CSV table of C-alpha atoms in Angstrom, one decimal:
chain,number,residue,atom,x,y,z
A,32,UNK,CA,57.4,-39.2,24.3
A,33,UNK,CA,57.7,-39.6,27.9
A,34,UNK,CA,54.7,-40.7,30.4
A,35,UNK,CA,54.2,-39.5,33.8
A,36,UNK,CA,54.3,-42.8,36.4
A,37,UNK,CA,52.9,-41.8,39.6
A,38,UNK,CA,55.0,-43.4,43.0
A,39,UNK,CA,54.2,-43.0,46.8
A,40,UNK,CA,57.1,-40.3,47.1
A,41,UNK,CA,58.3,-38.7,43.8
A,42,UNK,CA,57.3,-38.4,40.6
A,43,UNK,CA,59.9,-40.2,37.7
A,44,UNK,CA,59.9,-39.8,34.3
A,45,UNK,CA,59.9,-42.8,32.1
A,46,UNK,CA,61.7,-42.7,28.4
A,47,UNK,CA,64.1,-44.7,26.2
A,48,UNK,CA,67.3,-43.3,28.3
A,49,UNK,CA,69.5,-46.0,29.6
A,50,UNK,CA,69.0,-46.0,33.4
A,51,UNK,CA,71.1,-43.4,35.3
A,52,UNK,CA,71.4,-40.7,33.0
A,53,UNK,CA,68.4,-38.6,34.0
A,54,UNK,CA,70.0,-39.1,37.8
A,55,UNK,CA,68.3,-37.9,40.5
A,56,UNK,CA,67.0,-34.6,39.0
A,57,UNK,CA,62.6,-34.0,39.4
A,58,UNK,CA,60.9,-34.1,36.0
A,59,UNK,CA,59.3,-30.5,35.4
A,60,UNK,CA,55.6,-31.0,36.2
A,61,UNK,CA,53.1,-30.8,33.2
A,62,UNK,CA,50.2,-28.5,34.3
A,63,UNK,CA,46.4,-29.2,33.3
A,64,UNK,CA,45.9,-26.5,30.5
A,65,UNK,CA,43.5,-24.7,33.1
A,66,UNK,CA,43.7,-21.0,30.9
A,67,UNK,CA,41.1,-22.7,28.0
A,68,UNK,CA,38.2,-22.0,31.0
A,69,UNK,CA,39.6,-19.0,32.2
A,70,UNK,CA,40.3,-16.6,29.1
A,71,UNK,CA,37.1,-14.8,27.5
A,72,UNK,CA,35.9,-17.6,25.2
A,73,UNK,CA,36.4,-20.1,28.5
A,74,UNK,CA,34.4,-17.4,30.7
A,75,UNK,CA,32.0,-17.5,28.0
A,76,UNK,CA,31.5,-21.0,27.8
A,77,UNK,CA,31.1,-21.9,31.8
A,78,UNK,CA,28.2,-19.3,31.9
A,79,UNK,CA,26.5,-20.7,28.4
A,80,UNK,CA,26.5,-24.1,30.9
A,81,UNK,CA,24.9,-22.2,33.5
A,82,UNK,CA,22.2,-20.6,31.8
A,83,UNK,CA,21.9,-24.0,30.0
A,84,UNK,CA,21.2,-25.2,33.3
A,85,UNK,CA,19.1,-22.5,34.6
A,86,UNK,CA,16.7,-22.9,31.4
A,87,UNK,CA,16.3,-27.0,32.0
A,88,UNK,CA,15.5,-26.7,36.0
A,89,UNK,CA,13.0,-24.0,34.7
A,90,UNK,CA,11.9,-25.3,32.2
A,91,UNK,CA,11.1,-28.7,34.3
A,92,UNK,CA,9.3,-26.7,37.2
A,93,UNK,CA,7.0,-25.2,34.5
A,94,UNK,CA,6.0,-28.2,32.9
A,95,UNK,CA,5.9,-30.1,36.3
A,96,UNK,CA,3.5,-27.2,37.9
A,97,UNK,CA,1.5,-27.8,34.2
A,98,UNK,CA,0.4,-30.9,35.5
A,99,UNK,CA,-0.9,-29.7,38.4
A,100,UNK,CA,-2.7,-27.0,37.4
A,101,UNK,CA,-5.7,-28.0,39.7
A,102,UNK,CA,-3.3,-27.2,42.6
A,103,UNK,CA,-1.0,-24.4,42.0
A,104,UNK,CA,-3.8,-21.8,40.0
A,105,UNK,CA,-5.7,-21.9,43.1
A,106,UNK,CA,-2.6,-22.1,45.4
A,107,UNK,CA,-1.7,-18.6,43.4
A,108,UNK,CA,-5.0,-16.9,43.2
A,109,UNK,CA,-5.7,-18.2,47.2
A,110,UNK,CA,-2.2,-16.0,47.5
A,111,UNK,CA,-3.3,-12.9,45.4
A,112,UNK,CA,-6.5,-12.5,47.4
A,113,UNK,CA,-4.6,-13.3,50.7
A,114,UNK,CA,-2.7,-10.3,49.9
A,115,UNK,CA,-5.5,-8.3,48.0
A,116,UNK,CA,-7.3,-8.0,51.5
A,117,UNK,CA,-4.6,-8.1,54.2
A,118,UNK,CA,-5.1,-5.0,55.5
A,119,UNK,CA,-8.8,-5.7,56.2
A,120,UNK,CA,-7.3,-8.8,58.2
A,121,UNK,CA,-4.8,-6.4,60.2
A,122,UNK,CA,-7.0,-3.8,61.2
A,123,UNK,CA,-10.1,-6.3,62.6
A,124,UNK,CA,-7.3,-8.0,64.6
A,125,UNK,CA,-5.8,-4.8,66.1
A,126,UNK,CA,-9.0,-4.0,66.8
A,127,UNK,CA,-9.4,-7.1,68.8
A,128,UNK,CA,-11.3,-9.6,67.1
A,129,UNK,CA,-9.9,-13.3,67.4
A,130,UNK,CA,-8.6,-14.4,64.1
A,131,UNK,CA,-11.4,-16.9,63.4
A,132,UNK,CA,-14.0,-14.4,63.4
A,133,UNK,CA,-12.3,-11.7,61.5
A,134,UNK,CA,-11.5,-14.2,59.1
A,135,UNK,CA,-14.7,-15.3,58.5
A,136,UNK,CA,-15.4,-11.5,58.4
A,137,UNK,CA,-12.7,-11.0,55.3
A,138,UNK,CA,-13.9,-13.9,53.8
A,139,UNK,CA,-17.6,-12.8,53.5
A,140,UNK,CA,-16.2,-9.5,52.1
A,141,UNK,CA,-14.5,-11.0,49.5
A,142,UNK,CA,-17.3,-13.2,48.3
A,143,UNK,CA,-19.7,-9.9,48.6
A,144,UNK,CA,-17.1,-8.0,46.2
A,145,UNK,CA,-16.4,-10.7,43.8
A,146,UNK,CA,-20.4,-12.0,43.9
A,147,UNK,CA,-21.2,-8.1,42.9
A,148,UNK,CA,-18.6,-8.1,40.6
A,149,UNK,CA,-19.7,-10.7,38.8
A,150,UNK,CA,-23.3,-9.7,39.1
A,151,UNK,CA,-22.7,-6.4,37.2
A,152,UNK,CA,-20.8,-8.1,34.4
A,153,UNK,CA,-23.8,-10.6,34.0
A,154,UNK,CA,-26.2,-8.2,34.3
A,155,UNK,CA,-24.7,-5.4,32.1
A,156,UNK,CA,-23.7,-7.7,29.2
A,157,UNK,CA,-26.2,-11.0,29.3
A,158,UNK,CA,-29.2,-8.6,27.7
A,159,UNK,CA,-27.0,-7.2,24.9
A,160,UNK,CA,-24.4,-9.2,24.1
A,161,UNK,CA,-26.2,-10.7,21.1
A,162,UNK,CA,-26.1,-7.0,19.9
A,163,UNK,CA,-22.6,-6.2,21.1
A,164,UNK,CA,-21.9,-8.5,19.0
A,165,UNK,CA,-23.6,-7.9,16.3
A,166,UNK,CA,-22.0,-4.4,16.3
A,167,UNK,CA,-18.4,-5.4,16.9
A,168,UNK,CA,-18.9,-8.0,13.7
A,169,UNK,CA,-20.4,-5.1,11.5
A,170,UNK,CA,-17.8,-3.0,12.6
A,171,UNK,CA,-14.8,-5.4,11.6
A,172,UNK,CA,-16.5,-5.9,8.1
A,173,UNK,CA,-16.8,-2.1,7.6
A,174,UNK,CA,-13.0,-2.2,8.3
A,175,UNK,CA,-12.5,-4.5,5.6
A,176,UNK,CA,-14.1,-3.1,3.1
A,177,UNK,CA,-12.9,0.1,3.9
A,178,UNK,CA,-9.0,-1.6,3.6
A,179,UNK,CA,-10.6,-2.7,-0.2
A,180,UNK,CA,-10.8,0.7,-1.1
A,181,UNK,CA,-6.7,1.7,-0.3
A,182,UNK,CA,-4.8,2.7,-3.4
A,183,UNK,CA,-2.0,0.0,-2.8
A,184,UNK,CA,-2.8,-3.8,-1.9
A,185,UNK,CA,-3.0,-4.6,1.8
A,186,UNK,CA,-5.4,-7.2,1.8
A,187,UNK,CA,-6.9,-9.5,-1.1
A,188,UNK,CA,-10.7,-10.4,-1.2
A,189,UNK,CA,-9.4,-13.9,-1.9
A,190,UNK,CA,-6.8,-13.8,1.6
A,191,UNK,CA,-9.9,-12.6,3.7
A,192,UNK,CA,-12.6,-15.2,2.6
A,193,UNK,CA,-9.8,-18.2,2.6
A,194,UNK,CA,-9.0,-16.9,6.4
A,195,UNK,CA,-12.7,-16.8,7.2
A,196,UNK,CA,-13.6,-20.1,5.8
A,197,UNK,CA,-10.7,-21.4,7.9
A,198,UNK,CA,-12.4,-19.8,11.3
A,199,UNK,CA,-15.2,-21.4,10.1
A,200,UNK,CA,-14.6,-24.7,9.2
A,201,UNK,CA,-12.5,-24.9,12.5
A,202,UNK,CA,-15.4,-24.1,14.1
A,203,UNK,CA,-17.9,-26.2,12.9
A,204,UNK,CA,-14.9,-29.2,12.7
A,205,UNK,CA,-15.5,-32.5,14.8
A,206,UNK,CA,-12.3,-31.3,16.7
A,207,UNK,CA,-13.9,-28.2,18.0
A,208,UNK,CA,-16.8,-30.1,19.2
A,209,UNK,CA,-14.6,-32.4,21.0
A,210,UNK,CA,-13.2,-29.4,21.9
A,211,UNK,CA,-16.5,-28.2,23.5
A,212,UNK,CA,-17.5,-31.1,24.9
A,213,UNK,CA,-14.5,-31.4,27.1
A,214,UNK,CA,-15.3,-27.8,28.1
A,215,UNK,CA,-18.3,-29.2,29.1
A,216,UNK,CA,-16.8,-32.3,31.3
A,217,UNK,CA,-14.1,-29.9,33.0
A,218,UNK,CA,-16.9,-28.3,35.0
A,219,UNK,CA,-15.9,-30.4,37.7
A,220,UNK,CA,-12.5,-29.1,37.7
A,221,UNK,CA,-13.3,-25.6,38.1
A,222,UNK,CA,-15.5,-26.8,41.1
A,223,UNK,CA,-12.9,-29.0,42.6
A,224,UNK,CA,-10.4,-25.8,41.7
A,225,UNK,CA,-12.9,-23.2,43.2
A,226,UNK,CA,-13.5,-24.9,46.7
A,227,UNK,CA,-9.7,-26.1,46.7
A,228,UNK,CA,-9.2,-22.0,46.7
A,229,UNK,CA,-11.4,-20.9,49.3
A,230,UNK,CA,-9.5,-23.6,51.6
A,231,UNK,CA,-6.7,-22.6,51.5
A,232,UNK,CA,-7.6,-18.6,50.9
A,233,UNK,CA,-8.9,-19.6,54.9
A,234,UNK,CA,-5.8,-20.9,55.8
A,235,UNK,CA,-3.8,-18.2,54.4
A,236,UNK,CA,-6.1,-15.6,56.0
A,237,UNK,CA,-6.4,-17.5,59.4
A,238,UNK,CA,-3.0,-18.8,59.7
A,239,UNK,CA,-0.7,-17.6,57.3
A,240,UNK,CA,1.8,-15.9,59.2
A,241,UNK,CA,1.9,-18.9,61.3
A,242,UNK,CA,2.3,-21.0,57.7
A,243,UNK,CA,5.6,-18.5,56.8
A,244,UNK,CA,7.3,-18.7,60.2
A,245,UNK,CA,7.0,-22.6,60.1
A,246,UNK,CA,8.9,-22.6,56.6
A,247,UNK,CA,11.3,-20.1,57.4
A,248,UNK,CA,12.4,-22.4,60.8
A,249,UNK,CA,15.7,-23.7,58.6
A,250,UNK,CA,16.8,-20.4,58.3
A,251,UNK,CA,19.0,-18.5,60.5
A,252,UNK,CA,21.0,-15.4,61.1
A,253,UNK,CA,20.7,-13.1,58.1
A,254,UNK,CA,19.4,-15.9,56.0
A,255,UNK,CA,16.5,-15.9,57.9
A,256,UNK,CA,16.5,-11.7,57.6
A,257,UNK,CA,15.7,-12.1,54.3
A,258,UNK,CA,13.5,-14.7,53.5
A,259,UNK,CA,11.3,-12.5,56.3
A,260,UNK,CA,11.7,-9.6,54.0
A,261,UNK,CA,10.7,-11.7,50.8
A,262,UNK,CA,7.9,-12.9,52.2
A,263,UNK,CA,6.7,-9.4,53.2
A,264,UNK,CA,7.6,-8.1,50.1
A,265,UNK,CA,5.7,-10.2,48.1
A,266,UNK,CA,2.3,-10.0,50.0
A,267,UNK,CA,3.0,-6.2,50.1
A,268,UNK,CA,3.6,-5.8,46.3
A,269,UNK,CA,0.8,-8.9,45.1
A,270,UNK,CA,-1.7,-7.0,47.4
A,271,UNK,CA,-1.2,-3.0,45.9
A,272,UNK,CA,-1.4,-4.9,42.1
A,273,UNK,CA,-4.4,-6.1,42.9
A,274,UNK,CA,-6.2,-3.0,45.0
A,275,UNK,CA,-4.2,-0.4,42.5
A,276,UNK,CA,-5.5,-2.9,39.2
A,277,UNK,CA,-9.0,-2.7,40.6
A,278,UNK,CA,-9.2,1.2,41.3
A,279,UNK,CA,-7.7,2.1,37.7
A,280,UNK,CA,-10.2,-0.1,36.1
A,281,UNK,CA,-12.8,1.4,37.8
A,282,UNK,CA,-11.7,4.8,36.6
A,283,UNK,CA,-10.8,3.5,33.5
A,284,UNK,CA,-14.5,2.3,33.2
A,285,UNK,CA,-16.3,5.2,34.6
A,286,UNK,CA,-14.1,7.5,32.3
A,287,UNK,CA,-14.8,5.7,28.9
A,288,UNK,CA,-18.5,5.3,29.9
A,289,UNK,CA,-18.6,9.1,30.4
A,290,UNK,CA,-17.2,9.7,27.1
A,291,UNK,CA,-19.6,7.1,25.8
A,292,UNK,CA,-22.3,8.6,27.1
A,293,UNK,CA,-21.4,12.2,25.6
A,294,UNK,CA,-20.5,11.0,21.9
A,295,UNK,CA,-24.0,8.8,22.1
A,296,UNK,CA,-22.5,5.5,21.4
A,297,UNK,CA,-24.7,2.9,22.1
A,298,UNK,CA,-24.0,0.0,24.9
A,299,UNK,CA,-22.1,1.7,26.3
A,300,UNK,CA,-22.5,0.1,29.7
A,301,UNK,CA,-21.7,-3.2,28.6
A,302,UNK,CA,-18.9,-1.7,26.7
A,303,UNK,CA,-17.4,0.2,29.9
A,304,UNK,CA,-17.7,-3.0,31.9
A,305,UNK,CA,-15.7,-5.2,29.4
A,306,UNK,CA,-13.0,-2.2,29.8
A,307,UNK,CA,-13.0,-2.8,33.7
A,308,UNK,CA,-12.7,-6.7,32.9
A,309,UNK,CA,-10.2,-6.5,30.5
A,310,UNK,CA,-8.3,-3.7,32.7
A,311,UNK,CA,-6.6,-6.3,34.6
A,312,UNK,CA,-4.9,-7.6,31.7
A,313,UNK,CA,-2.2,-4.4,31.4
A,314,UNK,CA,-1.9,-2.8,27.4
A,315,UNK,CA,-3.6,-5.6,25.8
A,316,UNK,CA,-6.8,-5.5,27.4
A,317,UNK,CA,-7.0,-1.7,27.3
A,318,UNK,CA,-6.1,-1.8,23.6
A,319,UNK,CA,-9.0,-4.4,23.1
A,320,UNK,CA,-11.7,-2.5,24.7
A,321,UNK,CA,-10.8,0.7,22.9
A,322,UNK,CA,-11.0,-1.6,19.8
A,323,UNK,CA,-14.4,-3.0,20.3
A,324,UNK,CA,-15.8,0.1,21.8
A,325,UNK,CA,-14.4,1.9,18.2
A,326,UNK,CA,-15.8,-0.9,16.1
A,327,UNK,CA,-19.1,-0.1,17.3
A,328,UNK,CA,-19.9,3.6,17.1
A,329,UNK,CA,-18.0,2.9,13.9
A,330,UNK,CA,-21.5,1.2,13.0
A,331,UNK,CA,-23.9,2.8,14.6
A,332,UNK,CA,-22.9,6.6,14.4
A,333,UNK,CA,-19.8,6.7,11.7
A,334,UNK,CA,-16.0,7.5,10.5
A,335,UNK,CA,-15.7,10.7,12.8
A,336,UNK,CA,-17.7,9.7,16.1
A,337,UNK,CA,-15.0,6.1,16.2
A,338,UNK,CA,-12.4,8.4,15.9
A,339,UNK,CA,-13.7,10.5,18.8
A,340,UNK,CA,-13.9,7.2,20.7
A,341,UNK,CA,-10.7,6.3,19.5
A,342,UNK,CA,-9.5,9.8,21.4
A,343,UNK,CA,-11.5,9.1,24.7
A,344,UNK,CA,-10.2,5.9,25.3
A,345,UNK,CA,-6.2,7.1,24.7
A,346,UNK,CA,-7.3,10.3,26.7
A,347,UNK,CA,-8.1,8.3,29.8
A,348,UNK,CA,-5.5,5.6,29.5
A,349,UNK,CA,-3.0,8.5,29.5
A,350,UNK,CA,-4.4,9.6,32.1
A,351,UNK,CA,-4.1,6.7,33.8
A,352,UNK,CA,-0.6,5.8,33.3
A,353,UNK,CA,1.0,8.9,33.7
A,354,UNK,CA,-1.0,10.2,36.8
A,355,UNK,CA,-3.5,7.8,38.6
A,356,UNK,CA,-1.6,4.4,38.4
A,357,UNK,CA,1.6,5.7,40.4
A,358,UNK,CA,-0.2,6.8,42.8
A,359,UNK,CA,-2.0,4.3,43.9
A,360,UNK,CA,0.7,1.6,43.0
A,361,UNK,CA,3.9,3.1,43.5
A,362,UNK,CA,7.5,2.9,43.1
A,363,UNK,CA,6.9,-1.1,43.7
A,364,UNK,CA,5.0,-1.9,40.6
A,365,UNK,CA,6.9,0.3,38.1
A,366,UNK,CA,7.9,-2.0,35.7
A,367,UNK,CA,9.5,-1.4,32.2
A,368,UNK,CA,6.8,-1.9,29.4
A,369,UNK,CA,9.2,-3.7,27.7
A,370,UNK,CA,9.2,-6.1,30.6
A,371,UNK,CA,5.4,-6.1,31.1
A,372,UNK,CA,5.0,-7.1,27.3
A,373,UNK,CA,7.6,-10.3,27.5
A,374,UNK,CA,5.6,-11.2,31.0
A,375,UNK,CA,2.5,-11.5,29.1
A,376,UNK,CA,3.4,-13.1,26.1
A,377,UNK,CA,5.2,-15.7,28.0
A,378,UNK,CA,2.3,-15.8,30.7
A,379,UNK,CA,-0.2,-15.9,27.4
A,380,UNK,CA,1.9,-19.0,25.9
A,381,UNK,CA,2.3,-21.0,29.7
A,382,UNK,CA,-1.3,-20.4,31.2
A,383,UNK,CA,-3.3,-18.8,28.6
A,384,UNK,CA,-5.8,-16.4,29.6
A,385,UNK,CA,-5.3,-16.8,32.9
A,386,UNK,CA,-1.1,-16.6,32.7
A,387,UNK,CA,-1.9,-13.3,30.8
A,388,UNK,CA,-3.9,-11.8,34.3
A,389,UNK,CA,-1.1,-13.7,36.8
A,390,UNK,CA,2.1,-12.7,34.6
A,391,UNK,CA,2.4,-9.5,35.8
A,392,UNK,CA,2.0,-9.4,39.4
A,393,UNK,CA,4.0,-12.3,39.3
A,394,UNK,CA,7.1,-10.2,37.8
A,395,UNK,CA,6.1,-7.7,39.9
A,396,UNK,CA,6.6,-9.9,42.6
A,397,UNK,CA,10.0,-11.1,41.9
A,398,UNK,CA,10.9,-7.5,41.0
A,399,UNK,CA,10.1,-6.5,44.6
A,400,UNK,CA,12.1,-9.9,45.8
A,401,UNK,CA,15.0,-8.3,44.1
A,402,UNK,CA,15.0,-4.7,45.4
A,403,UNK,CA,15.1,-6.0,49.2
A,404,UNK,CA,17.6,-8.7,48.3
A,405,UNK,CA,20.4,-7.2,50.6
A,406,UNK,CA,18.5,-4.9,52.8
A,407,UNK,CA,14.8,-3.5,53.3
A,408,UNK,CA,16.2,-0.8,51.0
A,409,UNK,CA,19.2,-2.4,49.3
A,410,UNK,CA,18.6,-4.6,46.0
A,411,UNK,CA,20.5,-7.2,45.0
A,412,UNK,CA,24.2,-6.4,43.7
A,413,UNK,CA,24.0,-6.7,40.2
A,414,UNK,CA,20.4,-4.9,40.2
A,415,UNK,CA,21.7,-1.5,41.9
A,416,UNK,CA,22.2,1.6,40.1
A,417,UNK,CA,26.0,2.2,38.9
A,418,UNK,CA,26.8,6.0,39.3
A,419,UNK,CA,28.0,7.5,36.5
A,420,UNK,CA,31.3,8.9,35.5
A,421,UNK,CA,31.4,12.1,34.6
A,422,UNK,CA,33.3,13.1,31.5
């Protein structure tokens, strides 16, 4: 078989042939089988390297912003809050006021609303949480025993103590002791974490638009268009999640304590606040409030008044979802609940409680990012609508 031997001018073709018999005549060049990438199982392959890829550079910004947790959670909630109260900022400026003051201004609201906040939970709860408690334990148990009493096996006596005594040997286990005791030690964390986020929540208040311009200065022409429009995008749609979030808990709150309050079920108060706490947390926290709120008139008033409870709470979350919630959040924050499930459970596995509250406005976010891609109204190519054929 003949090899190719490459020369300054031609290209020969070396065999066994006596010289002169191939003459002067051009070997037939052999092409580099390029068709093996470029038929279906080819395509297939060059895009199973990209998202191959894709998956390691993500995977390595996760774990690298893991490590430095005690910079990007409050570098992300600084953001949020930025956003949360940037209309406050807007209006004192176009009022006049220097951008010092007014932020000092916005700042002192935010700690007033947060401080209160935090007041009511403490306030609502610290008395009768020992009871809530109680209640919500005596509740479970009645659950169980009630399962006992099914005409087909769902639950064995023996699988429900052997689960317990797990739970409660974890518990009282060296390792969760540790596990307390580092709790313990990581107060000076949260500190270091909590007055790293009110620096730079000033900054991003005082000086953020002056912040974005300075990155954006590498970008030009309609680059530079739409990193502008990402970056108002994102404050826009970070900032109705977290004002829309807020007033839906709130009515989700005041709703469920009304019904509460009508079928007699006590604590309800500290009830109702949990479901404004737990609000922010989208179908899981809803569905544990209603839980917890049904555990407990299951104890104290019976069968029939949970159910009503049961009722209330999927009343007012209906409610919520199908009328008050677009409202106030729009278009911009309509995301699939399919979507909104695989954002928390991933936010739930990366940042635990605290991925489960940022997930959302986070896909939110990038959601946003992608509808202005090409144009303040134009997403991104492969995200518009395709118009259907008719047939």
């Amino acid at each position: 078989m003949g090899l190719f031997r490459r020369t300054p001018k031609t290209v020969r073709l070396e065999s066994d042939a006596p010289p002169g018999e191939l003459g002067d005549v051009e070997p037939k060049a052999t092409h580099v089988p390029w068709s093996l990438w470029t038929d279906g199982f080819g395509r297939l392959s060059v895009r199973a390297l990209q998202i191959i890829v894709v998956v390691v550079v993500v995977a390595a910004i996760v774990i690298g912003l893991q490590q430095v947790t005690l910079v990007t959670i409050p570098l992300a909630l600084s953001l949020i809050l930025a956003s949360a109260f940037a209309p406050l900022m807007a209006f004192l400026t176009r009022r006049g006021m220097p951008r010092l003051p007014a932020t000092i201004l916005t700042m002192l609201s935010i700690v007033i609303v947060l401080g209160l906040l935090g007041w009511l939970i403490v306030w609502a709860v610290r008395d009768q949480w020992d009871e809530l408690s109680e209640q919500a334990q005596a509740g479970f148990q009645d659950v169980l025993a009630w399962v006992q009493t099914l005409p087909f096996e769902f639950l064995t006596a023996e699988q429900i103590d052997e689960w317990t005594a797990t739970v409660l040997d974890f518990v009282t286990s060296a390792q969760f002791g540790s596990g307390a005791i580092a709790g313990v030690s990581a107060v000076a964390s949260f500190a270091t974490g909590f007055i790293l986020m009110v620096t730079i929540l000033f900054f991003f208040l005082k000086d953020g638009g002056i912040m974005w311009e300075f990155i954006l200065r590498p970008f030009r022409g309609t680059n530079y268009q739409r990193a502008r429009r990402i970056g108002d995008k994102t404050v826009t749609v970070l900032g109705s999640y977290v004002r829309g979030t807020a007033t839906v808990a709130l009515a989700d709150s005041i709703g469920i304590l009304i019904g509460l309050l009508i079928l007699q079920v006590p604590l309800a108060l500290p009830l109702a606040v949990l479901v404004f706490v737990l609000a922010f947390i989208p179908f899981v926290g809803a569905t544990l409030a209603g839980t917890l709120a049904a555990l407990v008139a299951l104890v104290s008033n019976g069968w029939v008044n949970a159910l009503f409870v049961i009722g209330v709470v999927v009343l007012v979350n209906q409610l919520e979802g199908n009328f008050l919630q677009p409202v106030l959040m729009g278009r911009t924050m309509k995301l699939h609940a399919f979507v909104i499930l695989v954002a928390l459970t991933v936010g739930t596995v990366v940042g635990g409680i605290l991925g489960a509250i940022l997930a959302v406005p986070i896909t939110a976010a990038a959601w946003g990012v992608v509808q202005v891609w090409d144009g303040p109204h134009l997403p991104a190519r492969w995200a518009r609508k395709k118009d259907r054929i008719a047939t």
